Phi, psi and omega in degrees: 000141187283153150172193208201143162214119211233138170264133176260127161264131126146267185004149152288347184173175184284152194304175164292119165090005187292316175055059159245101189284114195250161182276170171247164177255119201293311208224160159340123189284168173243012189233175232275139171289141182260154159218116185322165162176130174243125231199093171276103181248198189219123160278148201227134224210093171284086168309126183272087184283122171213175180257129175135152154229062179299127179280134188108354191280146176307126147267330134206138247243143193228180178210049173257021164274328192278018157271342195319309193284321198281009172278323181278329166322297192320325182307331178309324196232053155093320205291158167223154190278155177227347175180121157288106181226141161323108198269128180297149162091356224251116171194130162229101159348102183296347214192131184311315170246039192262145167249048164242110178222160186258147176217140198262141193232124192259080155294145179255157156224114171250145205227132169256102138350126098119029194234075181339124179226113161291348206279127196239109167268198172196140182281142158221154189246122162278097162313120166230139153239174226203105196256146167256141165242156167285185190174147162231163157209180177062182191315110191303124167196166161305321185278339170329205219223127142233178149150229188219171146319036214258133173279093161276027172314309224276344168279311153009290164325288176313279194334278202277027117350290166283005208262358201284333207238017160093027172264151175263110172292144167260278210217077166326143178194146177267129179302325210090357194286162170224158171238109187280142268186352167102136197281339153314259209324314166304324200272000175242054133083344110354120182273170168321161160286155160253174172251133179228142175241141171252110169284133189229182162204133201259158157317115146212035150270146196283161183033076184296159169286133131306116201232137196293154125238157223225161158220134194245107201237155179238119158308109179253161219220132154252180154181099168257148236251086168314126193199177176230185316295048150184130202280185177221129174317063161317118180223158189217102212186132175267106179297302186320297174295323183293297176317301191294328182264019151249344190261005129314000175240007196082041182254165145201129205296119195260293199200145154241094232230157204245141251230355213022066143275132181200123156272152178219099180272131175254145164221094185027168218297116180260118164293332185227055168352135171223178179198188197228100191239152165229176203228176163208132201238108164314080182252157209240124171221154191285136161335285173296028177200037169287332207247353172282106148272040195252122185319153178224289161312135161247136205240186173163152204230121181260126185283124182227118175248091176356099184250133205254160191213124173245139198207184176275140178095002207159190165207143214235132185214071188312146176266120195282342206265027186286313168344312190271337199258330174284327141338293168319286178322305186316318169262028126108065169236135195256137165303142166237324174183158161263144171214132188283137188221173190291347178302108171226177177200167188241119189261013194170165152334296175243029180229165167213184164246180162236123159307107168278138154231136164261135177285083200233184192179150181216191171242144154007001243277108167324166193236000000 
């Protein structure tokens, strides 16, 4: 299967016309510069056509394991992943009648400058799947709560597993794999598997520190706003706030992972729908500092929207945001995850945006 991976420096700042609103600083920071390195590959997500609901069969099929060693290079010269992430909107078709397409994939790698460490890892990776159920809740009606479900038990599981020998969650992140779960498994509402993959990254300096994780899930409140030619998203949820009362407590924020749990209410004929999705949000503490609630971080959440462009074979979407993580990175602010949300709008015949947040948190620094 084909596919290309290309290295980024970079940018000095943001582009022109990027109209990405970054926080200021009253006064200069004093603490250590974050630096970037980005690492672009293109995954290639094969559909498997057959008939049948054999449980175990591959239904598509991915080769995002032959990137694991160049994701592991950058550890040689200090760097660490802080995120694989899909780039949203983004698939190209190889071949007019191939049921093969390609989908691009970022590592983020971050370096804290001028920050002295003994401490040495190696990336690892943990295969997971991730089962959905249909689900109603409140009173059974038509007009009632429906929607689904997802069980991350078994990534849950994984976490903490390493976490017993001084290993770090990095990133969660969904591959494209599908599994089929078997035509029983269809008729009680269990969905296909999906495939997740979990980046850790272990120890091999003697007496790792050890670190707690906490999971958290949270609601986001969707609502769409019906309109012509093209309606609008609502999404609703205080990012800011959910992130600022853990990491005030000495937390730091690892991942955010949206978990496809969703609700949907119907009350009769409706204009503007609304629903429910939930998320789950990864926060990381030192052991020996678990019962310390004395802050180590300050976060902040950057709005970025993303623009998707659709063409034959497919739709092209770059990832635009190297500009912002080097800006950032200069007054010591570290990508903690990106997450992608339902807002989108439509700018044109084939094109749209999508709203992103970037996710940053830096340390502390005394005055």
């Amino acid at each position: 299967m084909g596919a290309t991976v290309s290295r980024q420096s970079p940018g000095p700042r943001p582009a022109k016309g990027q109209q990405v609103v970054l926080p200021t600083d009253t006064v200069p920071y004093q603490g250590a510069p974050c630096q970037y390195h980005l690492i672009d590959v293109s995954v290639t997500l094969q559909h498997n056509m057959s008939f049948g609901f054999a449980q175990g069969r591959t239904m598509t099929s991915t080769n995002v394991e032959s990137y694991y060693p160049i994701l592991a290079q950058p550890y040689s010269d200090g760097f660490e992943l802080t995120s694989f992430y899909r780039v949203p909107g983004a698939a190209q078709q190889q071949g007019m009648f191939s049921m093969a397409i390609n989908i691009p994939f970022q590592g983020i790698f971050t370096k804290m400058l001028g920050v002295p460490t003994h401490e040495h890892w190696q990336l690892q990776v943990e295969k997971s799947m991730m089962f959905v159920h249909t689900m109603r809740a409140g009173i059974l009606s038509l007009s009632g709560s429906h929607g689904t479900q997802g069980d991350i038990s078994d990534i849950q599981m994984k976490i903490a597993q390493h976490t017993q020998t001084g290993g770090r969650l990095l990133c969660i992140e969904m591959t494209g794999q599908a599994m089929s779960q078997g035509m029983g498994a269809a008729m009680q509402g269990i969905s296909q598997g999906m495939g997740v993959d979990v980046f850790f990254q272990v120890p091999l300096h003697p007496n790792p520190k050890r670190y707690t994780y906490q999971a958290v899930n949270v609601g986001i409140g969707i609502r769409v706003q019906m309109g012509f030619p093209a309606g609008r998203i609502h999404v609703e949820c205080d990012w800011l706030g959910q992130m600022a009362a853990f990491l005030q407590q000495g937390w730091r924020l690892v991942e955010i992972f949206l978990d496809q749990t969703q609700m949907q209410q119907h009350q009769g004929v409706s204009f503007n729908p609304q629903m429910a999705m939930n998320s789950v949000w990864f926060f990381e503490k030192e052991t020996d500092r678990l019962n310390d609630p004395t802050p180590q971080y300050e976060g902040t959440v950057v709005e970025y929207y993303h623009k998707i462009k659709a063409g034959f074979g497919g739709a092209r979407a770059p990832p635009g945001w190297t500009p912002v993580l080097q800006e950032m990175g200069q007054r010591g602010w570290e990508l903690a995850c990106i997450l992608e949300t339902p807002d989108t709008r439509m700018t044109g015949m084939m094109t749209m945006k999508m709203k992103l947040l970037l996710f940053f948190q830096r340390r502390l620094v005394p005055h």
